[in-house]
N, CA, C and O atoms as a CHARMM CRD file, in Angstrom:
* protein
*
  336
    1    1 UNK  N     12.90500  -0.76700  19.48600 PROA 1      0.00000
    2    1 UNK  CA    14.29200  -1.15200  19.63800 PROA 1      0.00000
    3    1 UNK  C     14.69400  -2.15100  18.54500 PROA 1      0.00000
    4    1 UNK  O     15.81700  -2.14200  18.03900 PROA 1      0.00000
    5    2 UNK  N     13.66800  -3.06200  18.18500 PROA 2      0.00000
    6    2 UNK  CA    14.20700  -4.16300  17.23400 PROA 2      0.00000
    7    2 UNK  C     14.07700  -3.38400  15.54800 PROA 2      0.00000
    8    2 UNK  O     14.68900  -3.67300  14.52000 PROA 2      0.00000
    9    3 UNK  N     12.84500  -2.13400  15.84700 PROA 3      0.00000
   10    3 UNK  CA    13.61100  -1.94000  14.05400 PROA 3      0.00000
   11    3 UNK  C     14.64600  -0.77900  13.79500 PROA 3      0.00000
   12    3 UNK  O     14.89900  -0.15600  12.76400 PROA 3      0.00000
   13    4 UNK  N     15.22400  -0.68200  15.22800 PROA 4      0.00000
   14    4 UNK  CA    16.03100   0.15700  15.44900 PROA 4      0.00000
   15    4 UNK  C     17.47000  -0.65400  14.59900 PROA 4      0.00000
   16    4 UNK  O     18.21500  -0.04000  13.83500 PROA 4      0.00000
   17    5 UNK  N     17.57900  -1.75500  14.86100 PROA 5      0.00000
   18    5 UNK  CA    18.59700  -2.80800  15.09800 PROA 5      0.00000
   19    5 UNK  C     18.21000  -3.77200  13.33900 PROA 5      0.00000
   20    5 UNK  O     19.02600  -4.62700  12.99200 PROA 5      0.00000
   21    6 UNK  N     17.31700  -3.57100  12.68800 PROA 6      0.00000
   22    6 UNK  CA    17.26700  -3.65900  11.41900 PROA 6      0.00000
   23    6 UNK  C     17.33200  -3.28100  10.60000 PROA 6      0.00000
   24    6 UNK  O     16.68800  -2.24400  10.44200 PROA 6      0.00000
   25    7 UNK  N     18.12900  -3.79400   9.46300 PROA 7      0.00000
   26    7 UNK  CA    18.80200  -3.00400   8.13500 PROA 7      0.00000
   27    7 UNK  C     17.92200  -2.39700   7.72900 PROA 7      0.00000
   28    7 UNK  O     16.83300  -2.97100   7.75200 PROA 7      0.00000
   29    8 UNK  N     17.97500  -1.02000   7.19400 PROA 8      0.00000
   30    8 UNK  CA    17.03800  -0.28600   6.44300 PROA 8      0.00000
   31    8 UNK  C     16.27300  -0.74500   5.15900 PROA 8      0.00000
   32    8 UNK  O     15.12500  -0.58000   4.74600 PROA 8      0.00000
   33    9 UNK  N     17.47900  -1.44400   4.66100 PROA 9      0.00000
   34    9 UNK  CA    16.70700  -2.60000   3.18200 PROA 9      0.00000
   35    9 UNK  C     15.96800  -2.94500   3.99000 PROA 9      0.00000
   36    9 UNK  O     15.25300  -2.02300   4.38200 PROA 9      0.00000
   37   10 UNK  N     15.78200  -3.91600   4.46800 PROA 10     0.00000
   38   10 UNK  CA    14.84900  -4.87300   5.65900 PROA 10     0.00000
   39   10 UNK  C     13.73800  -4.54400   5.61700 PROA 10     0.00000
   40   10 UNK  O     12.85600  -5.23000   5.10000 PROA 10     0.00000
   41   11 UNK  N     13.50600  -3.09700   6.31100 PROA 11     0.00000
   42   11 UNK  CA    12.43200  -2.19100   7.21600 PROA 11     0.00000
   43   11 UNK  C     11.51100  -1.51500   5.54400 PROA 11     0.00000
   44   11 UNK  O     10.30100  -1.45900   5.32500 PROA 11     0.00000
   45   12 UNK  N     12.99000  -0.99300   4.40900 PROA 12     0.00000
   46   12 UNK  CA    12.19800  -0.33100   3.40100 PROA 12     0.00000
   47   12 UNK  C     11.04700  -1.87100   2.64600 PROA 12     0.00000
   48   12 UNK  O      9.91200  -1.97100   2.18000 PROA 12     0.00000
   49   13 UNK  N     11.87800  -2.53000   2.84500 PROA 13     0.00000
   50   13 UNK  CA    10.88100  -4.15100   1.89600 PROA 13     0.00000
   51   13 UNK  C      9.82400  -4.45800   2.65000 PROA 13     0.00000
   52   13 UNK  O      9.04700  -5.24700   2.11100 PROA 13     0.00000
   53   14 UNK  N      9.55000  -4.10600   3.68200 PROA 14     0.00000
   54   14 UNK  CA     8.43800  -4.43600   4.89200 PROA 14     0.00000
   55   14 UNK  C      7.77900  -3.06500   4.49400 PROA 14     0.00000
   56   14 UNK  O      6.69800  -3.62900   4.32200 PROA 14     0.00000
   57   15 UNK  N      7.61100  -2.30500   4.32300 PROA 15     0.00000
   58   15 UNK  CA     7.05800  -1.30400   4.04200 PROA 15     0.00000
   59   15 UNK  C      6.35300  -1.37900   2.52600 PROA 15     0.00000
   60   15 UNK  O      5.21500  -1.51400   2.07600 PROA 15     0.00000
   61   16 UNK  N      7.32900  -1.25800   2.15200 PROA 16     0.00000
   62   16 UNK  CA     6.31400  -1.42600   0.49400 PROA 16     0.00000
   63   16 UNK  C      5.65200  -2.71700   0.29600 PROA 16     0.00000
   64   16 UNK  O      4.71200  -2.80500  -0.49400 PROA 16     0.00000
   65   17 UNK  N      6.13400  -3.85400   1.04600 PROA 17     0.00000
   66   17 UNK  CA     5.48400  -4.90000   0.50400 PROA 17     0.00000
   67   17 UNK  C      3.43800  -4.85700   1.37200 PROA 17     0.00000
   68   17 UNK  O      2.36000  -5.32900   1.01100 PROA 17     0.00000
   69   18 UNK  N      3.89600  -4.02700   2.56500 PROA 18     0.00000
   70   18 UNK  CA     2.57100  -3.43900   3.26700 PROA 18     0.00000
   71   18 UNK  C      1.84900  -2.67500   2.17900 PROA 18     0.00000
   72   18 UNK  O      0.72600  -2.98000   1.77600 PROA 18     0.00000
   73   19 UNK  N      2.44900  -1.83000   1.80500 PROA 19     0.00000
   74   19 UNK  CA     1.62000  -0.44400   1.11100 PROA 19     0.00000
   75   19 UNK  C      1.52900  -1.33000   0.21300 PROA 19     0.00000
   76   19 UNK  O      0.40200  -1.00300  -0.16000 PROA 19     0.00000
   77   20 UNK  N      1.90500  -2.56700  -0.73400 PROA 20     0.00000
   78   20 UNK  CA     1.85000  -3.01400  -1.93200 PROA 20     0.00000
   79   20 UNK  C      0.19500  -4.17200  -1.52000 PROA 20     0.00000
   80   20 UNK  O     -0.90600  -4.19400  -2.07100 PROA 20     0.00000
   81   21 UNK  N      0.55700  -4.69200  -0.75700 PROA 21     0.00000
   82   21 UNK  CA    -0.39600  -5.09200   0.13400 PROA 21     0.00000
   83   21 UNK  C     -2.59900  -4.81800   0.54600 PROA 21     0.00000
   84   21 UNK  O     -3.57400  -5.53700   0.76600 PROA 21     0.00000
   85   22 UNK  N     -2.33600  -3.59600   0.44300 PROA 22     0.00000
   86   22 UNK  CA    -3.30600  -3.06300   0.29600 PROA 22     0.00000
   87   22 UNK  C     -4.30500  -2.05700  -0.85900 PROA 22     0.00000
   88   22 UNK  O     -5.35200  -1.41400  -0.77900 PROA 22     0.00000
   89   23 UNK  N     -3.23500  -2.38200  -1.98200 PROA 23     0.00000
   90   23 UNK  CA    -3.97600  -1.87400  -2.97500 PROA 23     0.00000
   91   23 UNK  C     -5.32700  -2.51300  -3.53700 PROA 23     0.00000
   92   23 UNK  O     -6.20100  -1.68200  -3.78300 PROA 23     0.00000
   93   24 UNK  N     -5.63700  -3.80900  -3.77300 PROA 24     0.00000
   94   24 UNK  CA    -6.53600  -4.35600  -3.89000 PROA 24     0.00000
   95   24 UNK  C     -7.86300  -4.36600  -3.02700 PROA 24     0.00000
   96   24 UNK  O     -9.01500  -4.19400  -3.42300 PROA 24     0.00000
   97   25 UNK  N     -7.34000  -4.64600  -1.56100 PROA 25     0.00000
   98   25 UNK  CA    -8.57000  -4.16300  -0.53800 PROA 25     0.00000
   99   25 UNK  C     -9.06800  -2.52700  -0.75100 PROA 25     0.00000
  100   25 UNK  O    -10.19300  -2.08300  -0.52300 PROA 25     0.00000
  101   26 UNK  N     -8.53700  -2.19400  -0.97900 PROA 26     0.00000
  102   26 UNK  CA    -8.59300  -0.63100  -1.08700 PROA 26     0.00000
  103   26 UNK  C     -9.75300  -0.19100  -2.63800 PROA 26     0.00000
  104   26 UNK  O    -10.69900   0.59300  -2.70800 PROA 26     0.00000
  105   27 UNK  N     -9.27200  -0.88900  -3.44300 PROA 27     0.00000
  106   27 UNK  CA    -9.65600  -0.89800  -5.00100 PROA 27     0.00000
  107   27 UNK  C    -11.31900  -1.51400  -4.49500 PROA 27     0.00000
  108   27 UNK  O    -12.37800  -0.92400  -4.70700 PROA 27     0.00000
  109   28 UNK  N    -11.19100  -2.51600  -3.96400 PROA 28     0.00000
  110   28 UNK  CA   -12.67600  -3.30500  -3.93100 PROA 28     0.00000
  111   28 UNK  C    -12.97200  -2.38700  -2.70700 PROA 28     0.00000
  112   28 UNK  O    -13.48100  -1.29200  -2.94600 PROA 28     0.00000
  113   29 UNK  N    -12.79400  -2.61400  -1.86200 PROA 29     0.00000
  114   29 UNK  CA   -13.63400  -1.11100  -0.99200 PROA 29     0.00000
  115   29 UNK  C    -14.10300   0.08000  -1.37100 PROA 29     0.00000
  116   29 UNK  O    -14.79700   0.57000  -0.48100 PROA 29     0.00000
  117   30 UNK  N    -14.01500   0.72300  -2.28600 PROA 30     0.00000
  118   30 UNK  CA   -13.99200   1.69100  -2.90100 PROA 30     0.00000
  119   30 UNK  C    -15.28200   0.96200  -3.84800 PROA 30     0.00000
  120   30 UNK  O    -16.46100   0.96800  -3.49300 PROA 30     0.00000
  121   31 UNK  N    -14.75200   0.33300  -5.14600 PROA 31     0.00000
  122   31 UNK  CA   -16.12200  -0.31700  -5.71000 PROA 31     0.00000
  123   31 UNK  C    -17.03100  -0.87600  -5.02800 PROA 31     0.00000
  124   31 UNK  O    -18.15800  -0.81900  -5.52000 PROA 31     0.00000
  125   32 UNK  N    -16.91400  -1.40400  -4.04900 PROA 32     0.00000
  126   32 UNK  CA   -17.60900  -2.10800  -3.81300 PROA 32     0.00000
  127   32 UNK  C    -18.96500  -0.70800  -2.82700 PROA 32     0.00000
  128   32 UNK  O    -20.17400  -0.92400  -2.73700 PROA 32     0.00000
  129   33 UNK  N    -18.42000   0.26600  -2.39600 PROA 33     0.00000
  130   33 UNK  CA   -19.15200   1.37400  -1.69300 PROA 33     0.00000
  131   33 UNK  C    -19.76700   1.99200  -2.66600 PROA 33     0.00000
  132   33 UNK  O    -20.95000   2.26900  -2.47000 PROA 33     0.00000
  133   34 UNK  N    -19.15300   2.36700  -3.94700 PROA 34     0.00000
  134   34 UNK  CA   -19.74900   2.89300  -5.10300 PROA 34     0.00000
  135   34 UNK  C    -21.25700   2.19700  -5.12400 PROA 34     0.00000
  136   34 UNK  O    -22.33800   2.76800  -4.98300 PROA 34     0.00000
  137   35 UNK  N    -20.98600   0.73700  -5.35300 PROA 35     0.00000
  138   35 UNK  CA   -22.40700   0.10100  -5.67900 PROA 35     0.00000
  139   35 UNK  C    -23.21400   0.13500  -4.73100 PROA 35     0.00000
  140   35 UNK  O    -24.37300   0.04800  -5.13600 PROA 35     0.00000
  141   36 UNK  N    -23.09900   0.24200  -3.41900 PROA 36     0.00000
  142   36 UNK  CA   -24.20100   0.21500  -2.21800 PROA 36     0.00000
  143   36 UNK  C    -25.36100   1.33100  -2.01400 PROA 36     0.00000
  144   36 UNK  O    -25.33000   2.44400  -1.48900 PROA 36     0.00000
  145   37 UNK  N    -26.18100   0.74600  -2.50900 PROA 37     0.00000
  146   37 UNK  CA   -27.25100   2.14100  -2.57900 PROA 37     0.00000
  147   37 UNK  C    -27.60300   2.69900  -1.07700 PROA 37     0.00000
  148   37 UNK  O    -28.00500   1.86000  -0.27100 PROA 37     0.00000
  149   38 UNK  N    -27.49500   3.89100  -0.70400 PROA 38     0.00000
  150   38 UNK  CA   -27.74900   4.08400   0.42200 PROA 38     0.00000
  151   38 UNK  C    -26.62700   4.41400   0.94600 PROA 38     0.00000
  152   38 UNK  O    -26.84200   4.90500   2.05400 PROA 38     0.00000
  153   39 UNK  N    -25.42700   4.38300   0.67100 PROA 39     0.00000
  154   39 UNK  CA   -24.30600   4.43900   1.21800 PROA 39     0.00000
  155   39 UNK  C    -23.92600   5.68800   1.41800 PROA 39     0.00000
  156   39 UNK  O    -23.93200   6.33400   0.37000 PROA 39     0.00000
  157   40 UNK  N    -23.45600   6.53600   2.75500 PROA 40     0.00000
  158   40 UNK  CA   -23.41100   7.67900   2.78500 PROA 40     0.00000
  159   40 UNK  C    -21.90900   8.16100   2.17900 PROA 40     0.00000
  160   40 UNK  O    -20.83700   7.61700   2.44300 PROA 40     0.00000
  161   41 UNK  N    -22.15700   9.55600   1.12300 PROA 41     0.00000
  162   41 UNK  CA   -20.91300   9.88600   0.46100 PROA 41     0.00000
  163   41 UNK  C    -19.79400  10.03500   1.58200 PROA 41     0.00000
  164   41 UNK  O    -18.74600   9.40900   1.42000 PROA 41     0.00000
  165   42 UNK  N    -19.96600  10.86100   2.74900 PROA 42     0.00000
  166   42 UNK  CA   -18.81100  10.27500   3.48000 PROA 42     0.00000
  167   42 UNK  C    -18.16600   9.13600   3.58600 PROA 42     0.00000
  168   42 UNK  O    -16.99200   9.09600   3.95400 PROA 42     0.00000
  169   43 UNK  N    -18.86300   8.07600   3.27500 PROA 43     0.00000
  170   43 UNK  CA   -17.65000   6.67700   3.62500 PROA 43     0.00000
  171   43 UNK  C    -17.01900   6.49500   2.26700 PROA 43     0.00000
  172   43 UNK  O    -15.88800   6.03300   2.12300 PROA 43     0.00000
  173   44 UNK  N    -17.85600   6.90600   1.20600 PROA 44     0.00000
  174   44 UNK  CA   -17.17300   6.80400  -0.18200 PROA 44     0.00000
  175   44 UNK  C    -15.95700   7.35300  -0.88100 PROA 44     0.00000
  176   44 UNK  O    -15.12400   6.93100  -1.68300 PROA 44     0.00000
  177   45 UNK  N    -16.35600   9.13100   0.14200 PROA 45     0.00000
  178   45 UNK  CA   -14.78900   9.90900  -0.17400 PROA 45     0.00000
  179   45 UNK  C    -13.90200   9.49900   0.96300 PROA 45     0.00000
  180   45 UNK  O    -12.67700   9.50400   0.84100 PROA 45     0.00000
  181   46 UNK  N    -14.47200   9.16700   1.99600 PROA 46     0.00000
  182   46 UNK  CA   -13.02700   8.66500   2.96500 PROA 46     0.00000
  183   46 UNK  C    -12.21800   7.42800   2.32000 PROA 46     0.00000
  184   46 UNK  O    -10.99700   7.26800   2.31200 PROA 46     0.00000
  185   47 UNK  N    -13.49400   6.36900   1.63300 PROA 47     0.00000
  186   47 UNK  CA   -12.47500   5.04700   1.24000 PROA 47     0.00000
  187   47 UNK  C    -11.52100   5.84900   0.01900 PROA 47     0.00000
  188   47 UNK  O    -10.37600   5.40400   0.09000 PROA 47     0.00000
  189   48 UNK  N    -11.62900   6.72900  -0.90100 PROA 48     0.00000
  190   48 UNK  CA   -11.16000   7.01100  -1.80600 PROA 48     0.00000
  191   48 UNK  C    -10.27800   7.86900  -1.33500 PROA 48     0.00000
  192   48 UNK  O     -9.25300   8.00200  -2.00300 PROA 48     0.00000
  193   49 UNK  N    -10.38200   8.43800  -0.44600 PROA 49     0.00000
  194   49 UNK  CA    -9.18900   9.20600   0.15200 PROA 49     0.00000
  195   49 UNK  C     -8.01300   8.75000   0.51700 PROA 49     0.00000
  196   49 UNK  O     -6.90300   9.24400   0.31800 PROA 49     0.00000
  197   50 UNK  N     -8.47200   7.25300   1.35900 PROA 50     0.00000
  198   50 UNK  CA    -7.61800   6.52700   1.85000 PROA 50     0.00000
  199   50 UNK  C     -6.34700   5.88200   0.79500 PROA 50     0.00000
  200   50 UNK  O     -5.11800   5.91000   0.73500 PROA 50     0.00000
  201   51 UNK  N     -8.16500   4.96600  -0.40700 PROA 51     0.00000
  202   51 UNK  CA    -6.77100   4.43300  -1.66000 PROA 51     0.00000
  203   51 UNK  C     -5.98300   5.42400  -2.14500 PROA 51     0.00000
  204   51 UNK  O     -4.92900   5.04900  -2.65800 PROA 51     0.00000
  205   52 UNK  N     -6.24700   6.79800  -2.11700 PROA 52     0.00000
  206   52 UNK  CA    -5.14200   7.78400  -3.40900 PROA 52     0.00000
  207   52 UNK  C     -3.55000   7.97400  -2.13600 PROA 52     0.00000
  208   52 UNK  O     -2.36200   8.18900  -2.37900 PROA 52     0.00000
  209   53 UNK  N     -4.17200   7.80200  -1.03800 PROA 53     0.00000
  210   53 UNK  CA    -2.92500   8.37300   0.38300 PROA 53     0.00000
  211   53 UNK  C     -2.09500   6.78500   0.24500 PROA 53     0.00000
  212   53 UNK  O     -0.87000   6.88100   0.17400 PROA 53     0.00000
  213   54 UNK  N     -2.40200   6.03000   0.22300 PROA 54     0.00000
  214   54 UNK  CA    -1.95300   4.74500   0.11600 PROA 54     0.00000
  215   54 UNK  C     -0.87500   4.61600  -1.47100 PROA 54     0.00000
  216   54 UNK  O      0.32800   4.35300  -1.50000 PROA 54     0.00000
  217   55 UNK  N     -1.63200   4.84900  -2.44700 PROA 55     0.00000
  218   55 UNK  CA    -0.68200   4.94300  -3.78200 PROA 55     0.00000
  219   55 UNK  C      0.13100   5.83200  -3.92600 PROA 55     0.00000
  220   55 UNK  O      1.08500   5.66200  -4.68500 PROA 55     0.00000
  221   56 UNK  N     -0.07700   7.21400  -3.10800 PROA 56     0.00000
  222   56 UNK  CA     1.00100   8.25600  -3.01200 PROA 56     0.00000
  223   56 UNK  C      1.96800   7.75600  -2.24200 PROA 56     0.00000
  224   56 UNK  O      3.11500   8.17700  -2.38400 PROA 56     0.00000
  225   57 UNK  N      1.63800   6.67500  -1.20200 PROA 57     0.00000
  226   57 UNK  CA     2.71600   6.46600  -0.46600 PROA 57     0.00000
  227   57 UNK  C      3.35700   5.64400  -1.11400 PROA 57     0.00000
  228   57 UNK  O      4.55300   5.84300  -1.32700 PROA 57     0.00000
  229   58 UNK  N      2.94200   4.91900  -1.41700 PROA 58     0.00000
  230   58 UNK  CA     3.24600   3.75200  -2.15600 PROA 58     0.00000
  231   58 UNK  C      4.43700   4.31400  -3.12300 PROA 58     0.00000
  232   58 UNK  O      5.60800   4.00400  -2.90300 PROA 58     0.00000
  233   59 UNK  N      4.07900   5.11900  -4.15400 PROA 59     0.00000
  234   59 UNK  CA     4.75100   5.71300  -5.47600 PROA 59     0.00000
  235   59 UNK  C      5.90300   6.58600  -4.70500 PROA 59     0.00000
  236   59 UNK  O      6.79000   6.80400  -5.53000 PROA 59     0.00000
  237   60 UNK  N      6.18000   7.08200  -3.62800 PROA 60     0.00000
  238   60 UNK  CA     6.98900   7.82100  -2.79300 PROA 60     0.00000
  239   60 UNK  C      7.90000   6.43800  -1.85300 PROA 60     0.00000
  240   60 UNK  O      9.12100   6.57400  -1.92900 PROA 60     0.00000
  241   61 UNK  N      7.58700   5.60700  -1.30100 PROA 61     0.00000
  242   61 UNK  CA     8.57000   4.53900  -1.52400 PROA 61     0.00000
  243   61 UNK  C      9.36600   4.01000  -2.17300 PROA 61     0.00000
  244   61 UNK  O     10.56100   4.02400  -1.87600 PROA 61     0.00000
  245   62 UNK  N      8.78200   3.28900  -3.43700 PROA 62     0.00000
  246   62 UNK  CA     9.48300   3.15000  -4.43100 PROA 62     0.00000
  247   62 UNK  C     10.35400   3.87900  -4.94500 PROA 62     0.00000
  248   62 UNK  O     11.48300   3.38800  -4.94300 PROA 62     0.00000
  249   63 UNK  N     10.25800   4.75600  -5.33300 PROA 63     0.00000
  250   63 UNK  CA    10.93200   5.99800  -5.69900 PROA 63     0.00000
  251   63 UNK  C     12.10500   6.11800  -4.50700 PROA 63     0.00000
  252   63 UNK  O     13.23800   6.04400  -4.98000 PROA 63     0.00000
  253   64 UNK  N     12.05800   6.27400  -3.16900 PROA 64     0.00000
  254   64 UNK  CA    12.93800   6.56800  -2.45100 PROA 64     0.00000
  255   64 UNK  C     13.94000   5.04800  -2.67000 PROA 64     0.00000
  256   64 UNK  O     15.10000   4.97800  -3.07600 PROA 64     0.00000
  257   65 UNK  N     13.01600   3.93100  -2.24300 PROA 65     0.00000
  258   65 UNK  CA    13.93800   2.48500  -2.37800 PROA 65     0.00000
  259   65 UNK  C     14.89800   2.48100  -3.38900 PROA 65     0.00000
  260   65 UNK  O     16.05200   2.08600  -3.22100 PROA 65     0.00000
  261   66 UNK  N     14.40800   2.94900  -4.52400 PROA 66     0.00000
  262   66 UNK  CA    15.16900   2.78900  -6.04600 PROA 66     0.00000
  263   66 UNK  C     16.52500   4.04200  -5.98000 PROA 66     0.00000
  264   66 UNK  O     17.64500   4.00900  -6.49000 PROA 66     0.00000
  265   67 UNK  N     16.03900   4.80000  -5.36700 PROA 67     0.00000
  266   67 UNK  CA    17.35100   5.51000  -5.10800 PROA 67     0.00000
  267   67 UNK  C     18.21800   4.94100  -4.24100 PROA 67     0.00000
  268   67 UNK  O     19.40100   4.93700  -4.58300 PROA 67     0.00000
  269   68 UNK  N     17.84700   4.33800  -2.93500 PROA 68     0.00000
  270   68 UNK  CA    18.67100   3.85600  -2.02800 PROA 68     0.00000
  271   68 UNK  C     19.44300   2.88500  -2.03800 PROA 68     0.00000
  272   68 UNK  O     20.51400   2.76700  -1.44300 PROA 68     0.00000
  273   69 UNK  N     18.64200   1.77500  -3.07500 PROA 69     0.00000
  274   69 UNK  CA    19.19100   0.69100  -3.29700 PROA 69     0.00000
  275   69 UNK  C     18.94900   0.20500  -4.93000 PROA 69     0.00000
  276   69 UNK  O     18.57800  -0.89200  -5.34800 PROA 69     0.00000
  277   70 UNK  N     19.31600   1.48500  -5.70400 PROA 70     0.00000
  278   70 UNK  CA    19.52100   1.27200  -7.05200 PROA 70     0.00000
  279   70 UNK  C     18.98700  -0.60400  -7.82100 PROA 70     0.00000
  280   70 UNK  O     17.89600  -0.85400  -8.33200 PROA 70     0.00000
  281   71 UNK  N     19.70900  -1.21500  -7.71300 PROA 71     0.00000
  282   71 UNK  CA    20.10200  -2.64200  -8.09800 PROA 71     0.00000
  283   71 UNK  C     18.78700  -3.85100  -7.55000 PROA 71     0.00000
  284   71 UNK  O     18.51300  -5.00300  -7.88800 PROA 71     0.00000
  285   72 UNK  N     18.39900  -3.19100  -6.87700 PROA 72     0.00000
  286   72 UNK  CA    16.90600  -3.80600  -6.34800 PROA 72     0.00000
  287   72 UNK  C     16.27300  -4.02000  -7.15100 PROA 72     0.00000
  288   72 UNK  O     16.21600  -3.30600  -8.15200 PROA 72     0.00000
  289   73 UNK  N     15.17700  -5.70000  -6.87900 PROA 73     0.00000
  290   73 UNK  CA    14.48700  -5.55600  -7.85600 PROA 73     0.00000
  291   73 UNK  C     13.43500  -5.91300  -6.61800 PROA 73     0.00000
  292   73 UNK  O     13.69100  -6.11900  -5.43100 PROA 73     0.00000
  293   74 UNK  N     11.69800  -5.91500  -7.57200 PROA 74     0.00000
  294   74 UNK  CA    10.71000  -6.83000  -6.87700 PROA 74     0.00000
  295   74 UNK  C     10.65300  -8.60600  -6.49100 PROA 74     0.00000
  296   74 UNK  O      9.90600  -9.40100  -7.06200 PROA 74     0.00000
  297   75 UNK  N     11.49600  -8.90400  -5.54900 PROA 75     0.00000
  298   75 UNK  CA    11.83200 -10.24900  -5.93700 PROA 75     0.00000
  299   75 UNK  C     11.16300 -10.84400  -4.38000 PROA 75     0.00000
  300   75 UNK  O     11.27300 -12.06500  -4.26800 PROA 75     0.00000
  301   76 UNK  N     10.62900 -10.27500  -3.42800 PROA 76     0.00000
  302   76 UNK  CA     9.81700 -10.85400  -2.52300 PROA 76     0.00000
  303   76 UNK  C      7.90700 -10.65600  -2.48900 PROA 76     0.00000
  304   76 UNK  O      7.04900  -9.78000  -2.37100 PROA 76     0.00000
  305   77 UNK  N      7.99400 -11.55100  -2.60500 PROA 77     0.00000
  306   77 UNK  CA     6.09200 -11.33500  -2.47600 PROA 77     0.00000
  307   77 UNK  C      5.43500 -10.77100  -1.72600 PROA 77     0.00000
  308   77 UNK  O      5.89100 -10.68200  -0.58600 PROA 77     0.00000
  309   78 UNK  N      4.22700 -10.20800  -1.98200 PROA 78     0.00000
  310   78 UNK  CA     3.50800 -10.01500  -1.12200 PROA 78     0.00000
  311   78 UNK  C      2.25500 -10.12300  -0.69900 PROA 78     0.00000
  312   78 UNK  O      1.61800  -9.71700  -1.67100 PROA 78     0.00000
  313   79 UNK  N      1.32900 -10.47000   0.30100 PROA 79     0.00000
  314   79 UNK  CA    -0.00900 -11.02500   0.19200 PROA 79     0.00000
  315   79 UNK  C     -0.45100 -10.16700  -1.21700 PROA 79     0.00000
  316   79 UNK  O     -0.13600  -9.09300  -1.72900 PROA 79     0.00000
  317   80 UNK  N     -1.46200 -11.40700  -1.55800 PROA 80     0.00000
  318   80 UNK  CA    -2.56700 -10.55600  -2.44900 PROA 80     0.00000
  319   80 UNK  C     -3.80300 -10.92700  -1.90700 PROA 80     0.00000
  320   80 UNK  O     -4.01400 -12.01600  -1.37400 PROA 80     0.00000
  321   81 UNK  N     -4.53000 -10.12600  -2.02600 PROA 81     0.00000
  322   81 UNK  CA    -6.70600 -10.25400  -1.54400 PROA 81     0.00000
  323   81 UNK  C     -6.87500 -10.91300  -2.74700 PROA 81     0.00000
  324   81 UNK  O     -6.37500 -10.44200  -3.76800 PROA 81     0.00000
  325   82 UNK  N     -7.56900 -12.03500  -2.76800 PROA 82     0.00000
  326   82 UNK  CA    -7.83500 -12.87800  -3.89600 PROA 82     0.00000
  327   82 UNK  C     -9.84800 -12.28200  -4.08400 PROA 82     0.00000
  328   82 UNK  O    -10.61300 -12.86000  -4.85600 PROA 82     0.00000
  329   83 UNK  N    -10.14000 -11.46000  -3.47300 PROA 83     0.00000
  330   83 UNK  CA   -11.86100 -10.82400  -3.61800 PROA 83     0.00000
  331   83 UNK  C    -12.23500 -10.94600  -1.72900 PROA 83     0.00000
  332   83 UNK  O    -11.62700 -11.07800  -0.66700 PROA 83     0.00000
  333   84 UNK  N    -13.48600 -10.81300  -2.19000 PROA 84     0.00000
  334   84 UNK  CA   -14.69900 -10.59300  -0.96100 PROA 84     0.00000
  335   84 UNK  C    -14.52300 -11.82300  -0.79000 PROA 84     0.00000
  336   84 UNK  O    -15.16500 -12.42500   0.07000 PROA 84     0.00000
């Protein structure tokens, strides 16, 4: 009901700043599985599955935002993973 009742700018900036959010955890999860000897290739193509579904979304946001709200820029932050 409440993101019913919030501006779509609002809801689209909460969104990308999420998907923007997780590129780094994603990046080091991924390396960081690469290096684990022993590590079964299933968890390696799932983490890598995950980061490419994440940047597609990601690149499919943007893209929609920039149409919606032309004049937009990146002007709110968003967490960054500073490492392990």
């Amino acid at each position: 009901e409440q993101a019913q009742q919030t501006h779509h700018e609002v809801l689209m900036s909460l969104i990308l700043g999420l998907l923007r959010s997780w590129n780094d955890p994603l990046y080091h999860l991924v390396t960081e599985v690469r290096g684990m000897k022993g590590a079964p290739d299933a968890i390696l193509s799932r983490a890598i599955e995950i980061e490419e579904e994440n940047k597609r979304l990601l690149e499919g946001m943007e893209m929609i935002f920039g149409q919606v709200i032309p004049s937009a820029k990146e002007t709110e932050p968003y967490p960054v993973w500073s490492g392990l």
